[in-house]
mmCIF file of C-alpha atoms in Angstrom:
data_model
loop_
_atom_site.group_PDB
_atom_site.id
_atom_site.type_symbol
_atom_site.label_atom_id
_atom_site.label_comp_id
_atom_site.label_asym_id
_atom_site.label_seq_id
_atom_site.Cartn_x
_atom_site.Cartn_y
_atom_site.Cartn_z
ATOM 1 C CA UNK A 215 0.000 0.000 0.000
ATOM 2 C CA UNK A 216 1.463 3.647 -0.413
ATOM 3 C CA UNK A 217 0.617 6.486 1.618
ATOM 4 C CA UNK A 218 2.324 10.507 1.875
ATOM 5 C CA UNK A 219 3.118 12.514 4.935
ATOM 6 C CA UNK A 220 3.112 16.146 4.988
ATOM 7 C CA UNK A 221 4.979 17.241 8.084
ATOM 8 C CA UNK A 222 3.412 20.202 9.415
ATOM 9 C CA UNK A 223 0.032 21.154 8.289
ATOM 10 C CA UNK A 224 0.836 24.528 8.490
ATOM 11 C CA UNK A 225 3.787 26.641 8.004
ATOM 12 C CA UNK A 226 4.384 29.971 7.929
ATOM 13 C CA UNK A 227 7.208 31.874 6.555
ATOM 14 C CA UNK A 228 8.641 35.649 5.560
ATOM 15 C CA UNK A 229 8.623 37.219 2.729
ATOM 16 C CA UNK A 230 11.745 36.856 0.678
ATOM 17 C CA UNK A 231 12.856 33.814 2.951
ATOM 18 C CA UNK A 232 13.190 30.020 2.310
ATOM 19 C CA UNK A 233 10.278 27.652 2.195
ATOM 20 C CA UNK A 234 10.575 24.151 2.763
ATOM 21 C CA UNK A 235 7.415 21.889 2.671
ATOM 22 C CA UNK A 236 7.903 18.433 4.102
ATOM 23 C CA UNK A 237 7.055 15.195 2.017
ATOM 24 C CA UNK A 238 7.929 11.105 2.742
ATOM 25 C CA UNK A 239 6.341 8.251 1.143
ATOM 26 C CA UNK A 240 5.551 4.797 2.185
ATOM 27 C CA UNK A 241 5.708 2.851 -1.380
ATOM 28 C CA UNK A 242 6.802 -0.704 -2.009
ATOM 29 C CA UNK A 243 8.143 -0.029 -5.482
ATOM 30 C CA UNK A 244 9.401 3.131 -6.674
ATOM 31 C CA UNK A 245 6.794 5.994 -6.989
ATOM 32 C CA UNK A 246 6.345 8.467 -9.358
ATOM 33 C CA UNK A 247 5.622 11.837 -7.172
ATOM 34 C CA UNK A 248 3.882 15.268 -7.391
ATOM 35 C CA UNK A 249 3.483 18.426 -5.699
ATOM 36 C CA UNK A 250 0.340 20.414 -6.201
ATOM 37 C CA UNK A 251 -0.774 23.643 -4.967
ATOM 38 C CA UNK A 252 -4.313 24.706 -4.732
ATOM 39 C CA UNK A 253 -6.052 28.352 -4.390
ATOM 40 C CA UNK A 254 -9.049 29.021 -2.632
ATOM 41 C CA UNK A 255 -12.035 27.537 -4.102
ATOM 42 C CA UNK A 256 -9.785 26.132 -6.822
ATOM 43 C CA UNK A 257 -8.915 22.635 -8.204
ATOM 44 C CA UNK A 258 -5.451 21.584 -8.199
ATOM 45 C CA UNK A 259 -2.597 22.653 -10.519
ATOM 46 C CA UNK A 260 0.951 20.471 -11.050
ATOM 47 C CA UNK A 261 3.636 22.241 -9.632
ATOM 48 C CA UNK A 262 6.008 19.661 -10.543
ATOM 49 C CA UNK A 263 6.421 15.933 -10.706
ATOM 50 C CA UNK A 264 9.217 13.073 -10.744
ATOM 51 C CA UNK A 265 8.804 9.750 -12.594
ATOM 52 C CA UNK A 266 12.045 8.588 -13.789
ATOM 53 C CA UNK A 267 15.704 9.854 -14.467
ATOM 54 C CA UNK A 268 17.223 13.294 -12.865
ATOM 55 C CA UNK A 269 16.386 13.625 -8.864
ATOM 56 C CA UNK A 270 16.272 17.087 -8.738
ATOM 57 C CA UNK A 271 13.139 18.184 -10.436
ATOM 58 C CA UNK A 272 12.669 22.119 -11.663
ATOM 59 C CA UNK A 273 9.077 22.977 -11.482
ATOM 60 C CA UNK A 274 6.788 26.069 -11.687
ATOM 61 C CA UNK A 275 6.910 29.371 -10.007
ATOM 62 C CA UNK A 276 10.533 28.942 -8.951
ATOM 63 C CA UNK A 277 9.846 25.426 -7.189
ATOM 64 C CA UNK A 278 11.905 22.569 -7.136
ATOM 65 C CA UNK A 279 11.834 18.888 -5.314
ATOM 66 C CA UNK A 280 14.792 15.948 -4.808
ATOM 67 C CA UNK A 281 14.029 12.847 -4.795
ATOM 68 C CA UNK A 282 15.505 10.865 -2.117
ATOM 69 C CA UNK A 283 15.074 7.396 -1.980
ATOM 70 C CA UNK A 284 17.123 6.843 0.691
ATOM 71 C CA UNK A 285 15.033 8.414 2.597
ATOM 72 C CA UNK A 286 12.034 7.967 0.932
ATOM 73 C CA UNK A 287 11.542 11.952 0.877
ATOM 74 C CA UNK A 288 10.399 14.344 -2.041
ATOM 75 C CA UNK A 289 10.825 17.517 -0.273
ATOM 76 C CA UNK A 290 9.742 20.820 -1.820
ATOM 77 C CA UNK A 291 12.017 24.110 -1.818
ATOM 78 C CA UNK A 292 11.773 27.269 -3.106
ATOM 79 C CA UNK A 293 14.919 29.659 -2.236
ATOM 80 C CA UNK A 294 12.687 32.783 -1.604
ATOM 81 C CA UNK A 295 9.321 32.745 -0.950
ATOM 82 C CA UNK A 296 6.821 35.328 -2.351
ATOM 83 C CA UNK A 297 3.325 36.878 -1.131
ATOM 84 C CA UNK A 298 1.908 34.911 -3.925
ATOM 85 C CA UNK A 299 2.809 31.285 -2.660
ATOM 86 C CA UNK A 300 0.304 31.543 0.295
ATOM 87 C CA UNK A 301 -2.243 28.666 -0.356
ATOM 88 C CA UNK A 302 -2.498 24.425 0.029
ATOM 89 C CA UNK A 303 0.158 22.489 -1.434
ATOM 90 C CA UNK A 304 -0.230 18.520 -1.561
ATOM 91 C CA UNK A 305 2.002 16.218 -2.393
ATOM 92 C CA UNK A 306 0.897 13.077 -3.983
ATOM 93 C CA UNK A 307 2.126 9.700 -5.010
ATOM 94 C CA UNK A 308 1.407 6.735 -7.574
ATOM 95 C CA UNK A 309 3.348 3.784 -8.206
ATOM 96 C CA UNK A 310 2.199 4.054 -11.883
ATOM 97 C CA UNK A 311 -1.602 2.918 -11.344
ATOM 98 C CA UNK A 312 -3.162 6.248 -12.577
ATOM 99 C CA UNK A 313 -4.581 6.810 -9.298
ATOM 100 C CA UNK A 314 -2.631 9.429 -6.837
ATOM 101 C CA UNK A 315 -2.732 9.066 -3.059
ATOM 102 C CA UNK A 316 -3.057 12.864 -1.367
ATOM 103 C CA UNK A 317 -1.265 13.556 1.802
ATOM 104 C CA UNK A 318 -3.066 15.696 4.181
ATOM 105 C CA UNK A 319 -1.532 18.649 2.999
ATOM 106 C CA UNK A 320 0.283 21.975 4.062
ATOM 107 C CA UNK A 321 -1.542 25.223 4.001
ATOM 108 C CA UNK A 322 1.866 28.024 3.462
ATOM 109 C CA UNK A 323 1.301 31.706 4.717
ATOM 110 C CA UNK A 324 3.604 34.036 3.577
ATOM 111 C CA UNK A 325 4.180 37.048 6.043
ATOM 112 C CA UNK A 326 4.977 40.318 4.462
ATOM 113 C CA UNK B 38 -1.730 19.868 -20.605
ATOM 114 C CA UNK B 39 -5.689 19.306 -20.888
ATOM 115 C CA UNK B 40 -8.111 21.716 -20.005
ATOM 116 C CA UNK B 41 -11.038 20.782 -17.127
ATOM 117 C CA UNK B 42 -13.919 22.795 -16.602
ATOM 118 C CA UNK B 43 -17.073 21.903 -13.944
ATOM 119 C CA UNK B 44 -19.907 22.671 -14.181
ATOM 120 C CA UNK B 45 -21.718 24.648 -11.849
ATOM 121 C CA UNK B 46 -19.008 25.930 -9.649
ATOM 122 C CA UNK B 47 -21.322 26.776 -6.993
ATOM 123 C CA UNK B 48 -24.493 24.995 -5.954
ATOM 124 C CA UNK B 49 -27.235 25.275 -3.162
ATOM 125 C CA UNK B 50 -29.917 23.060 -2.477
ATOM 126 C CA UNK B 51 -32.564 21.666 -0.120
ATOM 127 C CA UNK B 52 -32.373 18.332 1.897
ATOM 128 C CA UNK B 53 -33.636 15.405 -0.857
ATOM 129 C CA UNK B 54 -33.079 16.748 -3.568
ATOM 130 C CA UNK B 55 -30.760 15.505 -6.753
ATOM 131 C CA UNK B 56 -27.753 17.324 -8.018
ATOM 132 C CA UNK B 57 -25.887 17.217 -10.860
ATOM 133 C CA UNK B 58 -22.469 17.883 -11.337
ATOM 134 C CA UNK B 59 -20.833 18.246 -14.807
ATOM 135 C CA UNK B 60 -16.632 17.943 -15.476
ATOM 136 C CA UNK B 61 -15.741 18.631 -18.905
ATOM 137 C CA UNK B 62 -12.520 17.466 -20.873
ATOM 138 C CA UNK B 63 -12.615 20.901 -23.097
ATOM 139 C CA UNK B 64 -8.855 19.681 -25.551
ATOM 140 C CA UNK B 65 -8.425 16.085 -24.523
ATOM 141 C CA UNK B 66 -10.285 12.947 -25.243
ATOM 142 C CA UNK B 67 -10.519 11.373 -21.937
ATOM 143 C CA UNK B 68 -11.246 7.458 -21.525
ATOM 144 C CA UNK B 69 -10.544 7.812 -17.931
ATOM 145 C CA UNK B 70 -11.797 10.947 -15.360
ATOM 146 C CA UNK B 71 -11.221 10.623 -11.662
ATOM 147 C CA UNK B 72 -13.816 12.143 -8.974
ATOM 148 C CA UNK B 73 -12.476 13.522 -6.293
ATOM 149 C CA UNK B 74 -14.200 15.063 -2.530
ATOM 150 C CA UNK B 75 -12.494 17.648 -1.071
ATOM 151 C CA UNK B 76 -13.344 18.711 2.724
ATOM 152 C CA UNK B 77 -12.435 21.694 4.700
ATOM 153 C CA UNK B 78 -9.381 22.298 5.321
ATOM 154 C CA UNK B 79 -8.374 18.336 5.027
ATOM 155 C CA UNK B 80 -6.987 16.639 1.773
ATOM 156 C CA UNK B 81 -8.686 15.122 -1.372
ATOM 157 C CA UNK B 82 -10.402 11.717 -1.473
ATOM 158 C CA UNK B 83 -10.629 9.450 -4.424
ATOM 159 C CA UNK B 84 -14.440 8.523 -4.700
ATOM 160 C CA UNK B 85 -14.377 6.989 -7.931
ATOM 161 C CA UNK B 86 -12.641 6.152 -11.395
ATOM 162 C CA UNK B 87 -14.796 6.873 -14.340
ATOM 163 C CA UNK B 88 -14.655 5.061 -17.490
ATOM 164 C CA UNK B 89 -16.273 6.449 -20.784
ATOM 165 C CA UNK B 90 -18.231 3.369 -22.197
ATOM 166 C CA UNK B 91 -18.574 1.439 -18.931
ATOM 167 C CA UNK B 92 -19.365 1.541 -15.066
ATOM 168 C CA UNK B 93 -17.483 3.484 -13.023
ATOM 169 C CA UNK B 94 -15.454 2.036 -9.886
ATOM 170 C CA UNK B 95 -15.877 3.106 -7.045
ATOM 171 C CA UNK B 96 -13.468 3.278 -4.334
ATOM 172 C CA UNK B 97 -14.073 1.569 -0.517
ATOM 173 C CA UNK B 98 -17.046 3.271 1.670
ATOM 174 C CA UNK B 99 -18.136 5.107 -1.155
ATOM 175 C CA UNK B 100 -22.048 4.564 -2.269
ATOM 176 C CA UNK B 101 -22.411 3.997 -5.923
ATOM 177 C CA UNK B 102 -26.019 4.075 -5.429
ATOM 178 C CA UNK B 103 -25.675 7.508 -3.978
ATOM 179 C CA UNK B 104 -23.073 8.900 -6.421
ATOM 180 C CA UNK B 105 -23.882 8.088 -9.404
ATOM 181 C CA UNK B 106 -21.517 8.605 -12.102
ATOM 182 C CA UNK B 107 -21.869 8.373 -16.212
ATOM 183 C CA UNK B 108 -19.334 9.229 -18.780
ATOM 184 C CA UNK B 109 -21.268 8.960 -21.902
ATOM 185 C CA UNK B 110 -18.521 10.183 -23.850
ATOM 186 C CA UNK B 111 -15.018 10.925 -24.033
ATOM 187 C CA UNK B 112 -15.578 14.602 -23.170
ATOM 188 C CA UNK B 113 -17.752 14.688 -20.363
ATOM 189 C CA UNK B 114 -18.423 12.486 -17.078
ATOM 190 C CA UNK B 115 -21.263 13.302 -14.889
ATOM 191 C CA UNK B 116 -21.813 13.304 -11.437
ATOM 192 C CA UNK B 117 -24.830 13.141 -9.029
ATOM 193 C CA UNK B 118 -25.281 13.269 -5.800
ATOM 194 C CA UNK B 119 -29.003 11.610 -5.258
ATOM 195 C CA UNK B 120 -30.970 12.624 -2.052
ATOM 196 C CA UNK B 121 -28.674 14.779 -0.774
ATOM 197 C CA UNK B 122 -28.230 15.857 2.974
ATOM 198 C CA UNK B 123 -26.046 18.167 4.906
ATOM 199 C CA UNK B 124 -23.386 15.838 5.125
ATOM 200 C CA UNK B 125 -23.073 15.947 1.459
ATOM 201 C CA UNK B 126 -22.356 19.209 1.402
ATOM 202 C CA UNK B 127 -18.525 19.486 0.341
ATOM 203 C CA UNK B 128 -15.799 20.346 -2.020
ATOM 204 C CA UNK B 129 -16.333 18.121 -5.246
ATOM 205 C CA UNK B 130 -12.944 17.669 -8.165
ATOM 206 C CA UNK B 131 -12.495 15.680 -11.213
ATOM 207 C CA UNK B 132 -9.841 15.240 -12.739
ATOM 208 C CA UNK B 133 -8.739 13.923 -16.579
ATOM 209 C CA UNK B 134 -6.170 11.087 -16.513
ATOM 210 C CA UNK B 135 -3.382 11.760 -19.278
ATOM 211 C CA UNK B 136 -1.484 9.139 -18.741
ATOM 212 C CA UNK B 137 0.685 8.268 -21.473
ATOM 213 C CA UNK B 138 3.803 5.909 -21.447
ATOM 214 C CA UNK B 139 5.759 7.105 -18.032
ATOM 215 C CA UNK B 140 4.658 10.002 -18.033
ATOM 216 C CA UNK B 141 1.691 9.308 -15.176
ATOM 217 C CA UNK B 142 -0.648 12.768 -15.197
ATOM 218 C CA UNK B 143 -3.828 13.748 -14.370
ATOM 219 C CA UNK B 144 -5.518 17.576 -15.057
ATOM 220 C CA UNK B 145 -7.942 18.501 -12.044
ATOM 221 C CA UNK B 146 -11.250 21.261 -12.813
ATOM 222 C CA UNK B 147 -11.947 24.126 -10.706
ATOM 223 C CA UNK B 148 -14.146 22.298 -8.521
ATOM 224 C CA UNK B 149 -17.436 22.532 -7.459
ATOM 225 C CA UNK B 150 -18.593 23.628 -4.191
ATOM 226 C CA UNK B 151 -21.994 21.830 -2.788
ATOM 227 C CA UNK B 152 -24.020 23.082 -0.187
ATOM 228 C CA UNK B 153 -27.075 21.129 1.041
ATOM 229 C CA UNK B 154 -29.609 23.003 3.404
#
């Protein structure tokens, strides 16, 4: 079975400063990953994703995400954060069955 | 990517009633759509797979006779909520599977928000 954890379910950060969203899997054979964010009153829109090949994986708005297997962690960074970034940002996981598993999420406030 | 609409984004209704809730593939020929419930502040659950041509699946704990899902064709999967109550009431997403290969994607719509009175 595979299952995500979002550490912290809220987290809150300055403008301008580092953001760091937490994300480990539970998969028995390797995953293919996602990060999402979500808007208020929005569906979901792909921030980025990792199936195969390079770790490090570039995605929109200045996000990015490394693959660890080692510590079965897809961790999601952006250098400097801006007011624009507040909302929900899942990450997900399938092991290539086209369904995704959620984790619980992490709502990201950005203070001015 | 493919382009999702729902339709309506907003609805209100009384206790008992039906509702019907409309997800549109608008550039992409979708065999597969996913339906998706959303509560507040918590994370999205997988309600059901829908499969243009044939029944839908429905995941564990999830009422098929309650949700009832059709996807007639390969732009458009309905769903509706029969004899709705409060509990009902909650974020609803679909979403358009474009998987292709290894590259594993899906394409979620706005959403539609249900309130039942």
């Amino acid at each position: 079975a595979q299952s995500v954890t979002q550490l912290g379910s809220h987290v809150s950060v300055s403008e301008g400063a580092l953001v760091l969203l937490r994300c480990n899997y539970s998969s028995s054979v390797p995953p293919y990953l996602f990060w999402y964010v979500q808007y208020p009153n929005q569906g979901l829109q792909l921030l980025l994703k990792y199936t195969t090949g390079a770790t490090l994986v570039k995605g929109i708005n200045g996000f990015e995400a490394e693959f660890k297997k080692s510590e079965t962690s897809f961790h999601l960074t952006k250098p400097s954060a801006h007011m624009s970034d507040a909302a929900e940002y899942f990450c997900a996981v399938t092991y290539g069955a086209r369904q995704l598993t959620f984790g619980s999420g992490t709502q990201l406030t950005v203070l001015p | 990517g493919a382009v999702v609409s729902q339709h309506p984004s907003r609805v209100i209704c009384k206790s008992g009633t039906s509702v019907k809730i409309e997800c549109r593939s608008l550039d992409f020929q979708a065999t597969t759509m996913f339906w998706y419930r959303q509560f507040p502040k918590k994370s999205l659950m997988l309600m059901a797979t829908s499969n243009e041509g044939s029944k839908a699946t429905y995941e564990q704990g999830v009422e098929k006779d309650k949700f009832l899902i059709n996807h007639a064709s390969l732009t458009l999967s309905t769903l509706t909520v029969t004899s709705a109550h409060p509990e009902d009431s909650s974020f609803y997403i679909c979403s358009v599977d474009q998987t292709s290969g290894s590259s594993n994607e899906q394409f979620f719509g706005p959403g539609t928000r249900l309130t039942v009175l």
